PDB file of C-alpha atoms in Angstrom:
ATOM      1  CA  MET A   1      13.395 -15.883 -47.473  1.00  0.00           C
ATOM      2  CA  THR A   2      10.282 -15.614 -48.963  1.00  0.00           C
ATOM      3  CA  ILE A   3       9.578 -13.893 -52.632  1.00  0.00           C
ATOM      4  CA  SER A   4       8.201 -11.365 -50.991  1.00  0.00           C
ATOM      5  CA  ALA A   5      11.290 -10.353 -48.963  1.00  0.00           C
ATOM      6  CA  VAL A   6      13.231  -9.463 -51.971  1.00  0.00           C
ATOM      7  CA  PRO A   7      11.638  -5.883 -52.899  1.00  0.00           C
ATOM      8  CA  ALA A   8      10.984  -5.099 -49.134  1.00  0.00           C
ATOM      9  CA  ARG A   9      15.043  -6.170 -48.676  1.00  0.00           C
ATOM     10  CA  ALA A  10      16.027  -3.600 -51.565  1.00  0.00           C
ATOM     11  CA  VAL A  11      13.482  -0.844 -49.862  1.00  0.00           C
ATOM     12  CA  LEU A  12      14.935  -1.694 -46.617  1.00  0.00           C
ATOM     13  CA  GLU A  13      18.711  -1.057 -48.291  1.00  0.00           C
ATOM     14  CA  GLU A  14      18.039   2.532 -49.422  1.00  0.00           C
ATOM     15  CA  ALA A  15      16.203   3.780 -46.390  1.00  0.00           C
ATOM     16  CA  CYS A  16      18.944   2.369 -44.234  1.00  0.00           C
ATOM     17  CA  ALA A  17      21.432   4.265 -46.347  1.00  0.00           C
ATOM     18  CA  LEU A  18      19.235   7.275 -46.103  1.00  0.00           C
ATOM     19  CA  ALA A  19      19.147   7.287 -42.578  1.00  0.00           C
ATOM     20  CA  GLY A  20      22.569   6.240 -41.858  1.00  0.00           C
ATOM     21  CA  PHE A  21      22.203   2.758 -40.872  1.00  0.00           C
ATOM     22  CA  ASP A  22      23.848  -0.456 -41.422  1.00  0.00           C
ATOM     23  CA  PRO A  23      21.268  -3.217 -43.078  1.00  0.00           C
ATOM     24  CA  VAL A  24      23.949  -6.248 -42.936  1.00  0.00           C
ATOM     25  CA  GLY A  25      22.478  -8.844 -40.900  1.00  0.00           C
ATOM     26  CA  ALA A  26      18.696  -7.443 -40.968  1.00  0.00           C
ATOM     27  CA  GLU A  27      16.351 -10.411 -40.569  1.00  0.00           C
ATOM     28  CA  PRO A  28      12.726 -10.099 -41.411  1.00  0.00           C
ATOM     29  CA  VAL A  29      10.077 -10.140 -38.336  1.00  0.00           C
ATOM     30  CA  ARG A  30       6.955 -10.134 -40.088  1.00  0.00           C
ATOM     31  CA  LEU A  31       6.294  -9.464 -44.100  1.00  0.00           C
ATOM     32  CA  ALA A  32       3.027  -8.724 -44.353  1.00  0.00           C
ATOM     33  CA  GLU A  33       0.728  -5.470 -44.896  1.00  0.00           C
ATOM     34  CA  ASN A  34       3.766  -3.934 -43.464  1.00  0.00           C
ATOM     35  CA  GLU A  35       6.955  -4.996 -43.597  1.00  0.00           C
ATOM     36  CA  ILE A  36       8.873  -5.473 -40.223  1.00  0.00           C
ATOM     37  CA  TRP A  37      12.899  -5.795 -39.870  1.00  0.00           C
ATOM     38  CA  ARG A  38      15.172  -6.187 -37.212  1.00  0.00           C
ATOM     39  CA  LEU A  39      18.695  -4.764 -37.699  1.00  0.00           C
ATOM     40  CA  ALA A  40      21.762  -6.084 -35.963  1.00  0.00           C
ATOM     41  CA  SER A  41      21.877  -2.479 -34.054  1.00  0.00           C
ATOM     42  CA  ASN A  42      18.563  -3.377 -32.266  1.00  0.00           C
ATOM     43  CA  VAL A  43      16.883  -1.242 -34.591  1.00  0.00           C
ATOM     44  CA  ILE A  44      13.543  -1.798 -35.928  1.00  0.00           C
ATOM     45  CA  VAL A  45      12.362  -1.023 -39.588  1.00  0.00           C
ATOM     46  CA  ARG A  46       8.781  -0.729 -40.134  1.00  0.00           C
ATOM     47  CA  ILE A  47       7.962  -0.492 -44.385  1.00  0.00           C
ATOM     48  CA  ALA A  48       4.289   0.634 -44.765  1.00  0.00           C
ATOM     49  CA  ARG A  49       2.768   0.318 -48.128  1.00  0.00           C
ATOM     50  CA  ALA A  50       2.935   3.011 -50.781  1.00  0.00           C
ATOM     51  CA  GLY A  51       0.578   5.689 -50.493  1.00  0.00           C
ATOM     52  CA  GLN A  52       0.608   5.315 -46.854  1.00  0.00           C
ATOM     53  CA  TRP A  53       2.734   8.122 -45.356  1.00  0.00           C
ATOM     54  CA  LYS A  54       0.061   9.860 -43.862  1.00  0.00           C
ATOM     55  CA  ALA A  55      -0.748   6.885 -41.417  1.00  0.00           C
ATOM     56  CA  ALA A  56       3.567   6.261 -40.983  1.00  0.00           C
ATOM     57  CA  LEU A  57       3.743  10.214 -39.955  1.00  0.00           C
ATOM     58  CA  ARG A  58       0.574   9.788 -37.732  1.00  0.00           C
ATOM     59  CA  GLU A  59       2.321   6.717 -36.265  1.00  0.00           C
ATOM     60  CA  VAL A  60       5.642   8.578 -35.385  1.00  0.00           C
ATOM     61  CA  LEU A  61       3.929  11.548 -33.904  1.00  0.00           C
ATOM     62  CA  VAL A  62       1.361   9.551 -31.596  1.00  0.00           C
ATOM     63  CA  ALA A  63       4.402   7.344 -30.303  1.00  0.00           C
ATOM     64  CA  ARG A  64       6.260  10.984 -29.234  1.00  0.00           C
ATOM     65  CA  TRP A  65       2.960  11.895 -27.915  1.00  0.00           C
ATOM     66  CA  LEU A  66       2.472   9.051 -25.712  1.00  0.00           C
ATOM     67  CA  ALA A  67       6.409   9.152 -24.775  1.00  0.00           C
ATOM     68  CA  ASP A  68       5.757  12.785 -23.206  1.00  0.00           C
ATOM     69  CA  ASN A  69       2.731  12.039 -21.475  1.00  0.00           C
ATOM     70  CA  GLY A  70       4.275   8.566 -19.975  1.00  0.00           C
ATOM     71  CA  VAL A  71       2.384   6.240 -21.505  1.00  0.00           C
ATOM     72  CA  SER A  72       4.300   2.660 -22.053  1.00  0.00           C
ATOM     73  CA  ALA A  73       4.643   2.646 -26.072  1.00  0.00           C
ATOM     74  CA  VAL A  74       7.195   1.772 -28.336  1.00  0.00           C
ATOM     75  CA  ARG A  75       9.600   4.362 -29.032  1.00  0.00           C
ATOM     76  CA  ALA A  76      10.589   6.191 -32.384  1.00  0.00           C
ATOM     77  CA  LEU A  77      13.987   6.933 -32.784  1.00  0.00           C
ATOM     78  CA  PRO A  78      14.482  10.730 -32.537  1.00  0.00           C
ATOM     79  CA  PHE A  79      15.503  11.869 -36.275  1.00  0.00           C
ATOM     80  CA  GLU A  80      12.949  13.121 -38.753  1.00  0.00           C
ATOM     81  CA  GLN A  81      10.606  10.699 -40.099  1.00  0.00           C
ATOM     82  CA  PRO A  82       9.447   8.792 -42.237  1.00  0.00           C
ATOM     83  CA  ILE A  83      12.053   8.390 -44.806  1.00  0.00           C
ATOM     84  CA  GLU A  84      11.073   7.566 -48.308  1.00  0.00           C
ATOM     85  CA  ALA A  85      12.537   4.616 -50.080  1.00  0.00           C
ATOM     86  CA  GLY A  86      11.357   2.749 -53.416  1.00  0.00           C
ATOM     87  CA  GLY A  87       8.003   5.139 -53.191  1.00  0.00           C
ATOM     88  CA  GLN A  88       7.191   3.860 -49.442  1.00  0.00           C
ATOM     89  CA  PRO A  89       7.433   5.487 -46.151  1.00  0.00           C
ATOM     90  CA  VAL A  90      10.021   3.921 -43.755  1.00  0.00           C
ATOM     91  CA  THR A  91       9.896   4.495 -39.900  1.00  0.00           C
ATOM     92  CA  PHE A  92      12.880   3.455 -37.396  1.00  0.00           C
ATOM     93  CA  TRP A  93      12.104   2.248 -33.956  1.00  0.00           C
ATOM     94  CA  ALA A  94      13.834   1.167 -30.783  1.00  0.00           C
ATOM     95  CA  GLU A  95      13.945  -2.378 -30.334  1.00  0.00           C
ATOM     96  CA  LEU A  96      12.131  -3.832 -27.325  1.00  0.00           C
ATOM     97  CA  PRO A  97      13.770  -5.626 -24.545  1.00  0.00           C
ATOM     98  CA  PRO A  98      12.687  -9.299 -24.655  1.00  0.00           C
ATOM     99  CA  HIS A  99       9.019  -9.609 -24.200  1.00  0.00           C
ATOM    100  CA  GLU A 100       5.876 -11.716 -24.696  1.00  0.00           C
ATOM    101  CA  ILE A 101       2.597 -11.307 -26.469  1.00  0.00           C
ATOM    102  CA  GLY A 102       0.412  -9.330 -23.579  1.00  0.00           C
ATOM    103  CA  ASN A 103      -3.036 -10.133 -22.382  1.00  0.00           C
ATOM    104  CA  VAL A 104      -6.154  -8.744 -21.722  1.00  0.00           C
ATOM    105  CA  MET A 105      -5.507  -7.191 -18.437  1.00  0.00           C
ATOM    106  CA  ASP A 106      -2.309  -5.361 -20.372  1.00  0.00           C
ATOM    107  CA  VAL A 107      -4.341  -3.975 -22.966  1.00  0.00           C
ATOM    108  CA  VAL A 108      -6.892  -2.525 -20.293  1.00  0.00           C
ATOM    109  CA  THR A 109      -3.802  -0.998 -18.237  1.00  0.00           C
ATOM    110  CA  LEU A 110      -2.667   0.609 -21.516  1.00  0.00           C
ATOM    111  CA  LEU A 111      -6.428   1.813 -22.562  1.00  0.00           C
ATOM    112  CA  MET A 112      -6.467   3.266 -19.016  1.00  0.00           C
ATOM    113  CA  GLN A 113      -3.384   5.171 -19.616  1.00  0.00           C
ATOM    114  CA  LEU A 114      -4.473   6.337 -23.002  1.00  0.00           C
ATOM    115  CA  HIS A 115      -8.283   7.495 -22.755  1.00  0.00           C
ATOM    116  CA  PRO A 116      -8.043   9.903 -20.387  1.00  0.00           C
ATOM    117  CA  LEU A 117      -5.545  12.258 -21.969  1.00  0.00           C
ATOM    118  CA  PRO A 118      -6.351  15.484 -23.951  1.00  0.00           C
ATOM    119  CA  VAL A 119      -7.035  15.400 -27.655  1.00  0.00           C
ATOM    120  CA  PRO A 120      -3.503  16.933 -28.652  1.00  0.00           C
ATOM    121  CA  ASP A 121      -2.810  19.147 -31.839  1.00  0.00           C
ATOM    122  CA  LEU A 122      -1.713  16.557 -33.756  1.00  0.00           C
ATOM    123  CA  PRO A 123      -3.160  15.685 -37.517  1.00  0.00           C
ATOM    124  CA  LEU A 124      -5.309  13.099 -36.265  1.00  0.00           C
ATOM    125  CA  ASP A 125      -8.419  11.852 -38.434  1.00  0.00           C
ATOM    126  CA  ARG A 126     -11.984  11.419 -36.891  1.00  0.00           C
ATOM    127  CA  LEU A 127     -12.364   7.497 -36.788  1.00  0.00           C
ATOM    128  CA  ASP A 128     -13.159   5.659 -39.462  1.00  0.00           C
ATOM    129  CA  PRO A 129     -14.288   2.181 -38.283  1.00  0.00           C
ATOM    130  CA  PHE A 130     -14.592   1.152 -42.177  1.00  0.00           C
ATOM    131  CA  VAL A 131     -11.299   2.355 -43.390  1.00  0.00           C
ATOM    132  CA  ARG A 132     -10.223   0.066 -46.267  1.00  0.00           C
ATOM    133  CA  VAL A 133     -13.178  -1.731 -45.995  1.00  0.00           C
ATOM    134  CA  ALA A 134     -14.448  -1.054 -49.804  1.00  0.00           C
ATOM    135  CA  ASP A 135     -11.035  -1.826 -51.340  1.00  0.00           C
ATOM    136  CA  ARG A 136     -10.913  -4.932 -49.349  1.00  0.00           C
ATOM    137  CA  ILE A 137     -14.067  -6.107 -50.735  1.00  0.00           C
ATOM    138  CA  GLU A 138     -13.269  -5.567 -54.088  1.00  0.00           C
ATOM    139  CA  ALA A 139      -9.719  -7.688 -54.022  1.00  0.00           C
ATOM    140  CA  ALA A 140     -11.432 -10.604 -52.477  1.00  0.00           C
ATOM    141  CA  THR A 141     -11.563 -12.502 -55.561  1.00  0.00           C
ATOM    142  CA  SER A 142     -11.415 -15.911 -54.160  1.00  0.00           C
ATOM    143  CA  LEU A 143     -15.153 -15.620 -52.747  1.00  0.00           C
ATOM    144  CA  THR A 144     -18.076 -15.590 -54.976  1.00  0.00           C
ATOM    145  CA  GLU A 145     -19.810 -12.531 -56.597  1.00  0.00           C
ATOM    146  CA  ASP A 146     -22.740 -13.212 -54.322  1.00  0.00           C
ATOM    147  CA  ASP A 147     -20.666 -13.236 -51.270  1.00  0.00           C
ATOM    148  CA  ARG A 148     -18.978 -10.157 -52.241  1.00  0.00           C
ATOM    149  CA  ALA A 149     -22.209  -8.111 -52.739  1.00  0.00           C
ATOM    150  CA  TRP A 150     -23.456  -9.397 -49.752  1.00  0.00           C
ATOM    151  CA  LEU A 151     -20.224  -7.865 -47.687  1.00  0.00           C
ATOM    152  CA  ARG A 152     -20.977  -4.656 -49.714  1.00  0.00           C
ATOM    153  CA  ASP A 153     -24.251  -4.766 -48.567  1.00  0.00           C
ATOM    154  CA  ARG A 154     -23.495  -5.362 -44.992  1.00  0.00           C
ATOM    155  CA  HIS A 155     -20.838  -2.487 -45.180  1.00  0.00           C
ATOM    156  CA  ALA A 156     -23.570   0.171 -46.507  1.00  0.00           C
ATOM    157  CA  GLU A 157     -25.620  -1.119 -43.770  1.00  0.00           C
ATOM    158  CA  LEU A 158     -23.106  -0.737 -41.026  1.00  0.00           C
ATOM    159  CA  ARG A 159     -22.066   2.744 -42.407  1.00  0.00           C
ATOM    160  CA  GLU A 160     -25.245   4.023 -42.370  1.00  0.00           C
ATOM    161  CA  GLN A 161     -25.760   2.996 -38.761  1.00  0.00           C
ATOM    162  CA  TRP A 162     -22.524   4.776 -38.109  1.00  0.00           C
ATOM    163  CA  GLU A 163     -23.882   8.201 -39.096  1.00  0.00           C
ATOM    164  CA  HIS A 164     -26.802   7.538 -36.672  1.00  0.00           C
ATOM    165  CA  ARG A 165     -24.927   5.971 -33.976  1.00  0.00           C
ATOM    166  CA  PRO A 166     -25.965   6.608 -30.435  1.00  0.00           C
ATOM    167  CA  ARG A 167     -24.170   8.898 -27.749  1.00  0.00           C
ATOM    168  CA  GLY A 168     -21.575   6.781 -25.491  1.00  0.00           C
ATOM    169  CA  LEU A 169     -18.293   7.964 -23.546  1.00  0.00           C
ATOM    170  CA  SER A 170     -16.714  11.410 -24.591  1.00  0.00           C
ATOM    171  CA  GLU A 171     -14.470  11.104 -27.503  1.00  0.00           C
ATOM    172  CA  CYS A 172     -10.712  10.807 -26.985  1.00  0.00           C
ATOM    173  CA  VAL A 173      -7.690   9.638 -28.674  1.00  0.00           C
ATOM    174  CA  VAL A 174      -8.279   5.760 -29.681  1.00  0.00           C
ATOM    175  CA  HIS A 175      -5.628   3.363 -30.385  1.00  0.00           C
ATOM    176  CA  GLY A 176      -8.090   2.103 -33.250  1.00  0.00           C
ATOM    177  CA  ASP A 177      -6.720  -1.392 -32.987  1.00  0.00           C
ATOM    178  CA  ALA A 178      -6.865  -2.228 -29.660  1.00  0.00           C
ATOM    179  CA  TRP A 179      -6.097  -6.080 -28.991  1.00  0.00           C
ATOM    180  CA  VAL A 180      -3.385  -8.191 -27.304  1.00  0.00           C
ATOM    181  CA  GLY A 181      -1.636  -8.739 -30.531  1.00  0.00           C
ATOM    182  CA  ASN A 182      -0.354  -5.025 -30.189  1.00  0.00           C
ATOM    183  CA  VAL A 183       0.334  -5.245 -26.895  1.00  0.00           C
ATOM    184  CA  VAL A 184       3.806  -7.193 -25.477  1.00  0.00           C
ATOM    185  CA  ARG A 185       4.682  -7.563 -21.805  1.00  0.00           C
ATOM    186  CA  THR A 186       8.231  -6.700 -21.101  1.00  0.00           C
ATOM    187  CA  ALA A 187       9.648  -7.164 -17.192  1.00  0.00           C
ATOM    188  CA  ASP A 188       8.962  -3.702 -16.760  1.00  0.00           C
ATOM    189  CA  GLY A 189       5.201  -4.148 -17.690  1.00  0.00           C
ATOM    190  CA  PRO A 190       3.016  -4.049 -20.865  1.00  0.00           C
ATOM    191  CA  VAL A 191       3.831  -1.900 -23.696  1.00  0.00           C
ATOM    192  CA  LEU A 192       1.537  -0.430 -26.561  1.00  0.00           C
ATOM    193  CA  LEU A 193       2.300  -1.085 -30.156  1.00  0.00           C
ATOM    194  CA  ASP A 194       1.155   0.122 -33.763  1.00  0.00           C
ATOM    195  CA  PHE A 195      -0.489   3.431 -33.835  1.00  0.00           C
ATOM    196  CA  GLU A 196      -1.404   3.009 -37.604  1.00  0.00           C
ATOM    197  CA  ARG A 197      -5.417   3.510 -36.605  1.00  0.00           C
ATOM    198  CA  ALA A 198      -5.104   6.204 -33.525  1.00  0.00           C
ATOM    199  CA  SER A 199      -7.660   8.403 -34.489  1.00  0.00           C
ATOM    200  CA  VAL A 200     -10.301  10.441 -32.413  1.00  0.00           C
ATOM    201  CA  GLY A 201     -13.486   8.833 -31.722  1.00  0.00           C
ATOM    202  CA  PRO A 202     -15.431   7.051 -29.141  1.00  0.00           C
ATOM    203  CA  PRO A 203     -13.633   4.985 -26.619  1.00  0.00           C
ATOM    204  CA  GLU A 204     -16.069   2.330 -26.976  1.00  0.00           C
ATOM    205  CA  TRP A 205     -14.351   1.395 -30.069  1.00  0.00           C
ATOM    206  CA  ASP A 206     -10.802   0.485 -28.372  1.00  0.00           C
ATOM    207  CA  LEU A 207     -13.435  -1.851 -25.919  1.00  0.00           C
ATOM    208  CA  VAL A 208     -15.345  -3.682 -28.752  1.00  0.00           C
ATOM    209  CA  SER A 209     -11.601  -4.890 -29.498  1.00  0.00           C
ATOM    210  CA  ILE A 210     -11.771  -7.142 -26.989  1.00  0.00           C
ATOM    211  CA  ALA A 211     -15.331  -7.752 -26.394  1.00  0.00           C
ATOM    212  CA  VAL A 212     -15.621  -9.147 -29.884  1.00  0.00           C
ATOM    213  CA  LYS A 213     -13.193 -11.791 -28.883  1.00  0.00           C
ATOM    214  CA  VAL A 214     -15.724 -13.040 -26.613  1.00  0.00           C
ATOM    215  CA  SER A 215     -18.847 -12.926 -28.470  1.00  0.00           C
ATOM    216  CA  THR A 216     -17.661 -13.392 -31.874  1.00  0.00           C
ATOM    217  CA  THR A 217     -14.103 -15.461 -32.251  1.00  0.00           C
ATOM    218  CA  GLY A 218     -14.513 -17.103 -28.487  1.00  0.00           C
ATOM    219  CA  THR A 219     -10.374 -16.322 -27.870  1.00  0.00           C
ATOM    220  CA  VAL A 220     -10.721 -14.196 -24.793  1.00  0.00           C
ATOM    221  CA  THR A 221     -13.017 -16.019 -21.891  1.00  0.00           C
ATOM    222  CA  ALA A 222     -15.897 -14.646 -20.014  1.00  0.00           C
ATOM    223  CA  ALA A 223     -13.648 -14.307 -16.771  1.00  0.00           C
ATOM    224  CA  GLU A 224     -11.066 -12.613 -18.669  1.00  0.00           C
ATOM    225  CA  TYR A 225     -13.525 -10.425 -20.088  1.00  0.00           C
ATOM    226  CA  ALA A 226     -15.048  -9.773 -16.619  1.00  0.00           C
ATOM    227  CA  ASP A 227     -11.763  -8.629 -15.011  1.00  0.00           C
ATOM    228  CA  PHE A 228     -11.255  -6.575 -18.350  1.00  0.00           C
ATOM    229  CA  CYS A 229     -14.798  -4.521 -17.413  1.00  0.00           C
ATOM    230  CA  ALA A 230     -13.986  -4.335 -14.194  1.00  0.00           C
ATOM    231  CA  ALA A 231     -10.567  -2.784 -14.542  1.00  0.00           C
ATOM    232  CA  TYR A 232     -12.229  -0.182 -17.200  1.00  0.00           C
ATOM    233  CA  GLY A 233     -15.586   0.606 -15.275  1.00  0.00           C
ATOM    234  CA  ILE A 234     -17.768  -0.455 -17.976  1.00  0.00           C
ATOM    235  CA  ASP A 235     -19.000  -3.452 -20.066  1.00  0.00           C
ATOM    236  CA  VAL A 236     -19.469  -2.252 -23.533  1.00  0.00           C
ATOM    237  CA  MET A 237     -21.924  -5.027 -24.595  1.00  0.00           C
ATOM    238  CA  GLN A 238     -24.294  -3.603 -22.483  1.00  0.00           C
ATOM    239  CA  TRP A 239     -24.334  -0.345 -24.234  1.00  0.00           C
ATOM    240  CA  GLU A 240     -26.838   0.209 -27.207  1.00  0.00           C
ATOM    241  CA  GLY A 241     -24.276   0.858 -29.911  1.00  0.00           C
ATOM    242  CA  TYR A 242     -22.521  -2.309 -29.356  1.00  0.00           C
ATOM    243  CA  ASP A 243     -24.064  -4.405 -32.187  1.00  0.00           C
ATOM    244  CA  LEU A 244     -23.045  -1.628 -34.694  1.00  0.00           C
ATOM    245  CA  LEU A 245     -19.292  -1.516 -33.593  1.00  0.00           C
ATOM    246  CA  ALA A 246     -19.165  -4.901 -33.113  1.00  0.00           C
ATOM    247  CA  GLY A 247     -20.557  -5.816 -36.644  1.00  0.00           C
ATOM    248  CA  ALA A 248     -17.885  -3.510 -37.763  1.00  0.00           C
ATOM    249  CA  ARG A 249     -15.072  -5.044 -36.276  1.00  0.00           C
ATOM    250  CA  GLU A 250     -16.479  -8.529 -37.620  1.00  0.00           C
ATOM    251  CA  LEU A 251     -16.651  -7.089 -41.150  1.00  0.00           C
ATOM    252  CA  ARG A 252     -13.130  -5.566 -40.762  1.00  0.00           C
ATOM    253  CA  MET A 253     -11.704  -9.098 -39.627  1.00  0.00           C
ATOM    254  CA  THR A 254     -13.635 -11.196 -42.718  1.00  0.00           C
ATOM    255  CA  THR A 255     -12.555  -8.654 -45.215  1.00  0.00           C
ATOM    256  CA  TYR A 256      -9.150  -8.531 -44.164  1.00  0.00           C
ATOM    257  CA  ALA A 257      -8.918 -12.205 -44.463  1.00  0.00           C
ATOM    258  CA  ALA A 258     -10.864 -12.079 -47.519  1.00  0.00           C
ATOM    259  CA  GLN A 259      -8.563  -9.605 -49.287  1.00  0.00           C
ATOM    260  CA  HIS A 260      -5.256 -11.452 -48.679  1.00  0.00           C
ATOM    261  CA  ALA A 261      -7.070 -14.879 -49.706  1.00  0.00           C
ATOM    262  CA  ALA A 262      -7.065 -13.717 -53.022  1.00  0.00           C
ATOM    263  CA  THR A 263      -3.233 -13.847 -53.196  1.00  0.00           C
ATOM    264  CA  ARG A 264      -2.678 -16.608 -50.345  1.00  0.00           C
ATOM    265  CA  PRO A 265      -4.578 -19.791 -50.818  1.00  0.00           C
ATOM    266  CA  VAL A 266      -3.767 -20.902 -47.319  1.00  0.00           C
ATOM    267  CA  TRP A 267      -6.419 -18.365 -46.233  1.00  0.00           C
ATOM    268  CA  GLN A 268      -9.061 -19.119 -48.399  1.00  0.00           C
ATOM    269  CA  ALA A 269     -10.913 -21.444 -46.351  1.00  0.00           C
ATOM    270  CA  GLU A 270     -10.986 -19.203 -43.165  1.00  0.00           C
ATOM    271  CA  ALA A 271     -11.775 -16.073 -45.252  1.00  0.00           C
ATOM    272  CA  GLN A 272     -14.840 -18.275 -46.618  1.00  0.00           C
ATOM    273  CA  TYR A 273     -15.503 -19.588 -43.175  1.00  0.00           C
ATOM    274  CA  ARG A 274     -15.885 -15.871 -41.835  1.00  0.00           C
ATOM    275  CA  VAL A 275     -17.809 -15.190 -44.395  1.00  0.00           C
ATOM    276  CA  ASP A 276     -20.199 -18.409 -44.039  1.00  0.00           C
ATOM    277  CA  CYS A 277     -20.288 -17.273 -40.088  1.00  0.00           C
ATOM    278  CA  LEU A 278     -21.354 -13.374 -40.953  1.00  0.00           C
ATOM    279  CA  ARG A 279     -24.407 -14.935 -43.496  1.00  0.00           C
ATOM    280  CA  GLY A 280     -25.345 -17.700 -40.955  1.00  0.00           C
ATOM    281  CA  ARG A 281     -24.020 -20.469 -42.725  1.00  0.00           C
ATOM    282  CA  ALA A 282     -22.016 -21.879 -39.671  1.00  0.00           C
ATOM    283  CA  GLU A 283     -22.660 -22.617 -36.080  1.00  0.00           C
ATOM    284  CA  PRO A 284     -23.755 -20.278 -33.338  1.00  0.00           C
ATOM    285  CA  ARG A 285     -21.407 -17.793 -31.788  1.00  0.00           C
ATOM    286  CA  PRO A 286     -18.775 -17.707 -30.603  1.00  0.00           C
ATOM    287  CA  TRP A 287     -17.036 -19.177 -33.618  1.00  0.00           C
ATOM    288  CA  SER A 288     -13.736 -20.473 -34.081  1.00  0.00           C
ATOM    289  CA  TRP A 289     -11.630 -17.997 -36.093  1.00  0.00           C
ATOM    290  CA  LYS A 290      -8.063 -18.743 -36.700  1.00  0.00           C
ATOM    291  CA  GLY A 291      -5.398 -16.132 -36.545  1.00  0.00           C
ATOM    292  CA  ILE A 292      -3.766 -14.911 -39.348  1.00  0.00           C
ATOM    293  CA  MET A 293      -0.590 -13.637 -39.827  1.00  0.00           C
TER     294      MET A 293
END
């Protein structure tokens, strides 16, 4: 068990006691910004960061709304959630059946279920493509001050553009982080996960998540992207607001890596490489950005 799992287990045990679950035999699934545990009773426990109560509540409410509307998504257990333990919001979910990571077509299948739904009467915020970016830049102490100053300027530039963004498709509920890492495939088909960033905004934001995997990181092929566009009915790369949203996505991916590189030296080279790419110090696009777990 990693050092970071010790306080997580204490929170886990407190939350399980409050919710009536047995934590004996619990195994960590992922210990990152959110800590995910699997109980022996086939329950998944998600421990969010302190101060993220609103986001945790939104995840539960969105999951239940999706269930009511027949969207294939992970299911929150049917009791009052979140639960506070150790000063952190904790939520409980039904464990998925055997599954594998989804693919690009699974993502578009689920977006086509989500985007047409009427906006519900839920406490959903307006989409903010830059949520936590400023904090991440300040936390990115492995970078030089020159690089951090450049990221601050880029953030300000994109924020200004966002305020005057071009019109696009009608706004709807967006997932907020729609990529293959937030979709799994079971025997019954794809399932949508992780509603922490669900909000109301332009559906192009979800489409750009896949598009940048072609234009920026090269992890989605041109053929896969063509199939994605054909299924959804538009190519967001042809929209006049694409560069803005793609730039926001790139900034998010870069500052995420840079924030965690400050405390995880193994990520420092990748964080610096992403900054170098954005600053024009690396090879032409698409770049070879490595996944960060």
